[in-house]
mmCIF file of C-alpha atoms in Angstrom:
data_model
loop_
_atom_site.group_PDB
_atom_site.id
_atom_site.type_symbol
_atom_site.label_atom_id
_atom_site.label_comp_id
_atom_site.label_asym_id
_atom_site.label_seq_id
_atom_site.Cartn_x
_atom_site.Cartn_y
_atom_site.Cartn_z
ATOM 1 C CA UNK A 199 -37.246 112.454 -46.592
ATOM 2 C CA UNK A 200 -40.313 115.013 -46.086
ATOM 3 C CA UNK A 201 -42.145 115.776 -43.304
ATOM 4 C CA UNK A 202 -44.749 114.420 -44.871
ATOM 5 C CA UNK A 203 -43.461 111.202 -45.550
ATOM 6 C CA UNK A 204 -41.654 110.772 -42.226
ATOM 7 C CA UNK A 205 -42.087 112.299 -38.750
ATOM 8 C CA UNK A 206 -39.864 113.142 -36.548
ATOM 9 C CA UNK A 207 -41.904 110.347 -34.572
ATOM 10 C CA UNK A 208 -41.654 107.614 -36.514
ATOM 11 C CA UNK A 209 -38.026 108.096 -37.041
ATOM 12 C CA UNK A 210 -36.870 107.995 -33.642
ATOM 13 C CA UNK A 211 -39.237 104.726 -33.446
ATOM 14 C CA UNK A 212 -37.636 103.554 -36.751
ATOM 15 C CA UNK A 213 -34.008 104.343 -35.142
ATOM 16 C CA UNK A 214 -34.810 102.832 -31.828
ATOM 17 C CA UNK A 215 -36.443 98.994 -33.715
ATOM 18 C CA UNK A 216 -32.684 99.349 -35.322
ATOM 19 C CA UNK A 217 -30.785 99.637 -32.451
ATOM 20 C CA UNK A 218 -32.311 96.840 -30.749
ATOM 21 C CA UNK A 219 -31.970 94.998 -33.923
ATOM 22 C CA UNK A 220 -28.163 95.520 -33.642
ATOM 23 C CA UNK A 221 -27.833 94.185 -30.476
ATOM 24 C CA UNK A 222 -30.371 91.067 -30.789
ATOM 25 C CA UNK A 223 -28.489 89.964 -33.817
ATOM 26 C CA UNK A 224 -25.149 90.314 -32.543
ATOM 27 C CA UNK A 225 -26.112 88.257 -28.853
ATOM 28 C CA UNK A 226 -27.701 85.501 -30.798
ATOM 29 C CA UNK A 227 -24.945 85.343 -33.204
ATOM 30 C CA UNK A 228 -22.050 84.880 -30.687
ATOM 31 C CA UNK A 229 -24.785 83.025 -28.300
ATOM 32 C CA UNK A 230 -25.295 80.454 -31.245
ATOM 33 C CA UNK A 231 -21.052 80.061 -31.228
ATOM 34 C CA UNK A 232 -21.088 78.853 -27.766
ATOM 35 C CA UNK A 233 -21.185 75.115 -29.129
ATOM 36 C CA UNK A 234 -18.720 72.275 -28.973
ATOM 37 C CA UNK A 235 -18.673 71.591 -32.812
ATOM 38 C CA UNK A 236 -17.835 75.501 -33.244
ATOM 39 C CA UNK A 237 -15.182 75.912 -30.554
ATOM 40 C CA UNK A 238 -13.766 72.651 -31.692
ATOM 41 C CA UNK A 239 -11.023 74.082 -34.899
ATOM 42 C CA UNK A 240 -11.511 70.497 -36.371
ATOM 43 C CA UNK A 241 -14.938 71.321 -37.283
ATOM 44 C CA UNK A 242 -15.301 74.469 -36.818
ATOM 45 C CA UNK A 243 -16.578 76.809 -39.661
ATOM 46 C CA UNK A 244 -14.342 80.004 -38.130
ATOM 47 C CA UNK A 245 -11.467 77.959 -38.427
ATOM 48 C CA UNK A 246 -12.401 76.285 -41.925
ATOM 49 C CA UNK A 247 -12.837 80.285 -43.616
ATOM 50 C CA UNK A 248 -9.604 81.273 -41.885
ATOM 51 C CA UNK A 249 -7.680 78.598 -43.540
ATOM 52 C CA UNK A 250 -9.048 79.813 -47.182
ATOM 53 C CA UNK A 251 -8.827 83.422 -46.351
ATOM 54 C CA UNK A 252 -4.793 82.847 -45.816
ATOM 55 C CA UNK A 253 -4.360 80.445 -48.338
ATOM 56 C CA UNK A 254 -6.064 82.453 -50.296
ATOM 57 C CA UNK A 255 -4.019 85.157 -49.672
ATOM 58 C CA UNK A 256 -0.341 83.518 -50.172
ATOM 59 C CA UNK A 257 0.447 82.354 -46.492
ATOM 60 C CA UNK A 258 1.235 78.994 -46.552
ATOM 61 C CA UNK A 259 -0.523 75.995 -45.315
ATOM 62 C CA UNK A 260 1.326 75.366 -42.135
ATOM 63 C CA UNK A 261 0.626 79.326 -41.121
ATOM 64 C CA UNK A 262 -3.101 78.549 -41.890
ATOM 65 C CA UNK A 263 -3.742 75.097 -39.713
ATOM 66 C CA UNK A 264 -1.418 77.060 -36.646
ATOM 67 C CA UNK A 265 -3.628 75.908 -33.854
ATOM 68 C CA UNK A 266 -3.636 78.995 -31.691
ATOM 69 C CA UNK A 267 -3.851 81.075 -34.722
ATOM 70 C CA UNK A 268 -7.337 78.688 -35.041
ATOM 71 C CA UNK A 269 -8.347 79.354 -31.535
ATOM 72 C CA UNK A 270 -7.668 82.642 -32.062
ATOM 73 C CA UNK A 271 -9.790 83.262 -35.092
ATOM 74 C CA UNK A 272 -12.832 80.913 -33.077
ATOM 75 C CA UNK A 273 -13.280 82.962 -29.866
ATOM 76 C CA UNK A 274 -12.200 86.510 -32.373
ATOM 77 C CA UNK A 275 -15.426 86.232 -33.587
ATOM 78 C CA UNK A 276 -17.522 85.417 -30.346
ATOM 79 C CA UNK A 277 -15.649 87.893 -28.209
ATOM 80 C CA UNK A 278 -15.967 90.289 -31.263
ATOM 81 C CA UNK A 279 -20.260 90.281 -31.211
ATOM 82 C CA UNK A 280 -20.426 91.084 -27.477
ATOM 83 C CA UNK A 281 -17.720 93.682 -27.627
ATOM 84 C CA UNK A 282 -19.510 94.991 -30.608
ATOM 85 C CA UNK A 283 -23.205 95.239 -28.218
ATOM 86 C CA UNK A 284 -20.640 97.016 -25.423
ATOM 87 C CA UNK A 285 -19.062 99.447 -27.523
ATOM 88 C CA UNK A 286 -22.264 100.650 -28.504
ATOM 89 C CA UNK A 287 -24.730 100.817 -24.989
ATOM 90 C CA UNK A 288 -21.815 103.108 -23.772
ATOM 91 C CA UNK A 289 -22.294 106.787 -24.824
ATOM 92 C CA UNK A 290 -18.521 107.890 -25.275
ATOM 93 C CA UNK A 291 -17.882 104.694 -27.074
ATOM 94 C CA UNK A 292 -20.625 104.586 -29.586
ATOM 95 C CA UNK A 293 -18.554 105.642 -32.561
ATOM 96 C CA UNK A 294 -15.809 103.381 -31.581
ATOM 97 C CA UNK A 295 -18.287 100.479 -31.581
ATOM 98 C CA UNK A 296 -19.770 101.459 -34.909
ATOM 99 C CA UNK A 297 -16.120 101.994 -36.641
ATOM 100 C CA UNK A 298 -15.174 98.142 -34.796
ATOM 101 C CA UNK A 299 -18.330 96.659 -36.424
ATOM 102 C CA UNK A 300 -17.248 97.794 -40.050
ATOM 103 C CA UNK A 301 -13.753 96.928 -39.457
ATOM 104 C CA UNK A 302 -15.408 93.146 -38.016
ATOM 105 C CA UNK A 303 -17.585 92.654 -41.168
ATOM 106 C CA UNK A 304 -14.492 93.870 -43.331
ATOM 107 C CA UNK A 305 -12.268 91.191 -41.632
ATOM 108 C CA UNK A 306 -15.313 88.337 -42.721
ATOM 109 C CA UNK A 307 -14.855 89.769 -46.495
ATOM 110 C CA UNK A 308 -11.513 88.742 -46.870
ATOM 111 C CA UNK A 309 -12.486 85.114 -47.489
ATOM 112 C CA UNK A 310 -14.263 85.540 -50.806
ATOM 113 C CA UNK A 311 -14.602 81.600 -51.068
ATOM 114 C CA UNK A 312 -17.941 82.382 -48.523
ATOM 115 C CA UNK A 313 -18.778 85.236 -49.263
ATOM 116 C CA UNK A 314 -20.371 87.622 -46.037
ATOM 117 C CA UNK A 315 -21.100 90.611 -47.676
ATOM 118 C CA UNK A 316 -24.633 90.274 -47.933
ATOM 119 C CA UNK A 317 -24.811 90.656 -44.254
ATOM 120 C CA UNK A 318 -22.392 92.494 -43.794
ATOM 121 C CA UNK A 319 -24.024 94.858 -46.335
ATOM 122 C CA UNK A 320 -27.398 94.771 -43.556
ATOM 123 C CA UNK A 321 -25.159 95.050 -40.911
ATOM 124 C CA UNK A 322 -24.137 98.508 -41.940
ATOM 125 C CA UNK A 323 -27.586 99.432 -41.912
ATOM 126 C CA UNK A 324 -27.715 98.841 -38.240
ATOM 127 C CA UNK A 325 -24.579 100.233 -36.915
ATOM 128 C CA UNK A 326 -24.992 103.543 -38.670
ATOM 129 C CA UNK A 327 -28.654 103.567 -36.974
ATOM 130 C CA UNK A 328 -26.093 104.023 -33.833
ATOM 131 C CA UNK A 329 -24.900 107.298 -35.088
ATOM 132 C CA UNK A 330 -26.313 110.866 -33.810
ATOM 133 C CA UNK A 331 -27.116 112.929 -36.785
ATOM 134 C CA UNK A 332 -24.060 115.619 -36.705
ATOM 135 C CA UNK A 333 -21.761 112.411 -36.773
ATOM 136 C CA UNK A 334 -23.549 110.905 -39.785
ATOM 137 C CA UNK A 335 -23.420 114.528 -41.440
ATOM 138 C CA UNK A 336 -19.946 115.145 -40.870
ATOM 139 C CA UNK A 337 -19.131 111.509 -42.408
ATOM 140 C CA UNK A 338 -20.946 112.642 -45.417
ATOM 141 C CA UNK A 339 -18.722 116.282 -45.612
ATOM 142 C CA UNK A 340 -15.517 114.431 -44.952
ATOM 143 C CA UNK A 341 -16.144 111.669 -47.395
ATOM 144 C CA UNK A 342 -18.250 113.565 -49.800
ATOM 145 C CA UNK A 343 -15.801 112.597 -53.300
ATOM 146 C CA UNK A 344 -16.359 109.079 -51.811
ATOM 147 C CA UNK A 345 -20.092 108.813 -51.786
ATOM 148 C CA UNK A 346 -20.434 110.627 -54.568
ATOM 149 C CA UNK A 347 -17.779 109.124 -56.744
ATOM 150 C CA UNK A 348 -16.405 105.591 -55.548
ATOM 151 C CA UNK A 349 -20.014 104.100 -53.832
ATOM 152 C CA UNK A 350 -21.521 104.849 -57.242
ATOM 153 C CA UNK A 351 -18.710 103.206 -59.093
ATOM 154 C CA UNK A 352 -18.526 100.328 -56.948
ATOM 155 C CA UNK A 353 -22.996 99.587 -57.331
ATOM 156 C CA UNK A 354 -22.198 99.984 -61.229
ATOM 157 C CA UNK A 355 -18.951 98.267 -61.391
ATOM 158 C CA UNK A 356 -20.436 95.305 -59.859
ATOM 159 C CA UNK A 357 -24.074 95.582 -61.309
ATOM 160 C CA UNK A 358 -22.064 95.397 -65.346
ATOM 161 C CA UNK A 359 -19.896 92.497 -63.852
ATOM 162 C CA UNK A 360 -22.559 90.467 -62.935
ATOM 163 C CA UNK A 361 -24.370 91.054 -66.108
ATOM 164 C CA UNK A 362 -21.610 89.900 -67.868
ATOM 165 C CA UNK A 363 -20.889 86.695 -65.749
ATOM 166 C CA UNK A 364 -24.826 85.537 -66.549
ATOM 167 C CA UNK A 365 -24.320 86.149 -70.207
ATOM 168 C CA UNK A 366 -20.837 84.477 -70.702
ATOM 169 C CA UNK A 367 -18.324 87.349 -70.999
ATOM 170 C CA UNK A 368 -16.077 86.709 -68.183
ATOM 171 C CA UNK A 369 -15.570 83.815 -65.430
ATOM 172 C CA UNK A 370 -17.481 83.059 -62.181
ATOM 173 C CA UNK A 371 -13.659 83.228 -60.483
ATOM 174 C CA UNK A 372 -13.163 86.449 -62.068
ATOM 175 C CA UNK A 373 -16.883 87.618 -60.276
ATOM 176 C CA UNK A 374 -15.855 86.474 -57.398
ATOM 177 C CA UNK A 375 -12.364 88.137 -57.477
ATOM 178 C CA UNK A 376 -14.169 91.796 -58.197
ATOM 179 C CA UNK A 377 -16.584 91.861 -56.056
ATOM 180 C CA UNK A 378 -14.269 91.119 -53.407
ATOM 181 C CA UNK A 379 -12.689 94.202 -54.366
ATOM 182 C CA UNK A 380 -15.551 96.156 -54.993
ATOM 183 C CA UNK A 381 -16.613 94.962 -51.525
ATOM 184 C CA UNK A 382 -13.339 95.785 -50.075
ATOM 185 C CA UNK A 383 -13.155 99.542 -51.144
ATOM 186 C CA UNK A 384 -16.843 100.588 -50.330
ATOM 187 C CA UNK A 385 -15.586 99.272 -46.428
ATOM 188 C CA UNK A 386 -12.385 100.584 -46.480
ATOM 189 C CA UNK A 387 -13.676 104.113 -47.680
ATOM 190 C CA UNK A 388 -16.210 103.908 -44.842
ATOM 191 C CA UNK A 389 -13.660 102.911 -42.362
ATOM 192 C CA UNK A 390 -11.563 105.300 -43.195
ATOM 193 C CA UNK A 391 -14.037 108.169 -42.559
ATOM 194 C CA UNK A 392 -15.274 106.663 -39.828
ATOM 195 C CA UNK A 393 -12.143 106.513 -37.291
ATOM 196 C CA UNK A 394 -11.267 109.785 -36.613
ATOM 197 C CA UNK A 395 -15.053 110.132 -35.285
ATOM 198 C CA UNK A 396 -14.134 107.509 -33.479
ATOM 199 C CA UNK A 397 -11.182 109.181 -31.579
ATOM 200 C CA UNK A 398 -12.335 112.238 -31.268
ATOM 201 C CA UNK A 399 -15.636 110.901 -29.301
ATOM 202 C CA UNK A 400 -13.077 108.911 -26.974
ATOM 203 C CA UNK A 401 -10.953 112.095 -26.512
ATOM 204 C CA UNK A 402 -14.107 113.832 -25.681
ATOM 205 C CA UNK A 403 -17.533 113.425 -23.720
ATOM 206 C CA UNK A 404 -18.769 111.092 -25.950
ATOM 207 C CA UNK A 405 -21.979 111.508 -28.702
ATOM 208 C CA UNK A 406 -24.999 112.195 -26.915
ATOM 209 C CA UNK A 407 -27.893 109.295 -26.065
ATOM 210 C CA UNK A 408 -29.557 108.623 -29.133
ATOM 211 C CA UNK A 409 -31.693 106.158 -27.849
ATOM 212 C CA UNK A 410 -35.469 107.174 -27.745
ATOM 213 C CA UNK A 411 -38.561 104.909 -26.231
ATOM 214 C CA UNK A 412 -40.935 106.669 -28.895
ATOM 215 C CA UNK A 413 -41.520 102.794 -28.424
ATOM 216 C CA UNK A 414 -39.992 100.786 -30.999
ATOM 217 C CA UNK A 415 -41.691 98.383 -33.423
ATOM 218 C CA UNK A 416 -42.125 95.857 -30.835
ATOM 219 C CA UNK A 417 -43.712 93.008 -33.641
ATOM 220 C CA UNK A 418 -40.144 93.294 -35.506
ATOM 221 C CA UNK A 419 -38.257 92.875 -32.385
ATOM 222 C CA UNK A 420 -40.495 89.797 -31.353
ATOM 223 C CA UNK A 421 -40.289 88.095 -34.919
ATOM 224 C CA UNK A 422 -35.995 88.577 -34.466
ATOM 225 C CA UNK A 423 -36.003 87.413 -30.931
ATOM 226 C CA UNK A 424 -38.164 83.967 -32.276
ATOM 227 C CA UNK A 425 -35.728 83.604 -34.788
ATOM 228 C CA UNK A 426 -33.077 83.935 -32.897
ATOM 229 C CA UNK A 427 -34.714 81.006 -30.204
ATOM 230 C CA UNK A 428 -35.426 78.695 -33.163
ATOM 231 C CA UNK A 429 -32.424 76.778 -33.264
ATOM 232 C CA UNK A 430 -33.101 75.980 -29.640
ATOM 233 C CA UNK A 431 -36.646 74.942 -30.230
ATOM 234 C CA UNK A 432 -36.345 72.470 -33.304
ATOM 235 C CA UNK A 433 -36.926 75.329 -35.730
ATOM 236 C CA UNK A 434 -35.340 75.633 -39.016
ATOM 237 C CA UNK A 435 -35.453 79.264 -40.174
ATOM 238 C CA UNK A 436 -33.365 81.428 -42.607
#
């Protein structure tokens, strides 16, 4: 963007209300967890996805109802959001915290019975607030056939499918099959030019600081932080 339009000001502000973002969402998701009826593989919803996911994918039933493969997949996701908010508040592992959240949210899209994309999609937003500029630039030089070529695909790909699923040309199923796929590549791609950054911060230093106290937007933060709390105060919110 411009000068103009954005100053060098407000973006540090605008990166800084992101970052926090990242890490209020992620506490309060695996805070929220840290119940009896989501622990519990009986009811929980962890263990419930799992089971489609393999299914799903041609394991058979007895694989998917494997009570420590359960267990496993229950405290996988908890121990996943806090590792996620670690990863990332340590300089020389800030990439590999951003490369483990889009390899977390790609793990949630393989069950396409509940679909996760759409926050997995906002998720993205806030781990790549994470990375220092030269990072996000050389992502863009590595991957440049991808951004240009596949992401476009993939928004168009999926924009005509859904068109034709609300006017009768092909199945819900088949919808949900594609955009599964669609989903699937636009992660992979970004995986995949993501992990070498990765490495190569661990070899090295580590990425600079990013964050700045230009002072975030503190109204944003507050209105996350009450969502996060309503649950705990009798408050239904989505």
């Amino acid at each position: 963007m411009g000068a103009g339009v954005l100053t060098s000001s407000s973006s540090e502000r605008i990166t800084t209300t992101l970052q926090c973002l990242t890490i209020i969402v992620y506490l309060f998701a695996a805070l929220a967890k840290l119940n009896e009826a989501y622990i519990n593989p009986v009811t929980s919803c962890a263990a419930t996805f799992l089971k489609q996911a393999l299914v799903l994918h041609g394991f058979s039933l007895d694989v998917a109802i494997a009570p420590n493969l359960l267990h496993g997949a229950i405290w996988w996701s908890i121990l996943s959001e806090v590792l996620i908010c670690l990863l990332l508040l340590v300089p020389r592992t800030r990439m590999l915290g951003v490369a483990f959240g889009v390899a977390f949210h790609l793990a949630l899209a393989t069950d396409y019975v509940k679909y996760f994309a759409n926050f997995s999609a906002a998720m993205f937003i806030l781990l790549i607030s994470w990375l220092p500029e030269h990072a996000a630039e050389r992502i863009w030089v590595r991957g440049v056939s991808f951004w240009r070529v596949i992401t476009p695909f993939v928004a168009v790909a999926m924009s005509v499918t859904l068109l034709c699923v609300g006017i009768n040309i092909i199945e819900p199923s088949t919808w949900i099959i594609l955009r599964y796929l669609f989903f699937m590549i636009f992660a992979s791609g970004l995986l995949i030019n993501l992990v070498p950054l990765a490495i190569g911060d661990l070899i090295r230093a580590g990425t600079p600081l990013i964050w700045s106290w230009k002072a975030p937007v503190w109204t944003i933060l507050a209105l996350a932080i009450i969502n996060g709390l309503c649950p705990y105060l009798g408050v239904k919110s989505r």
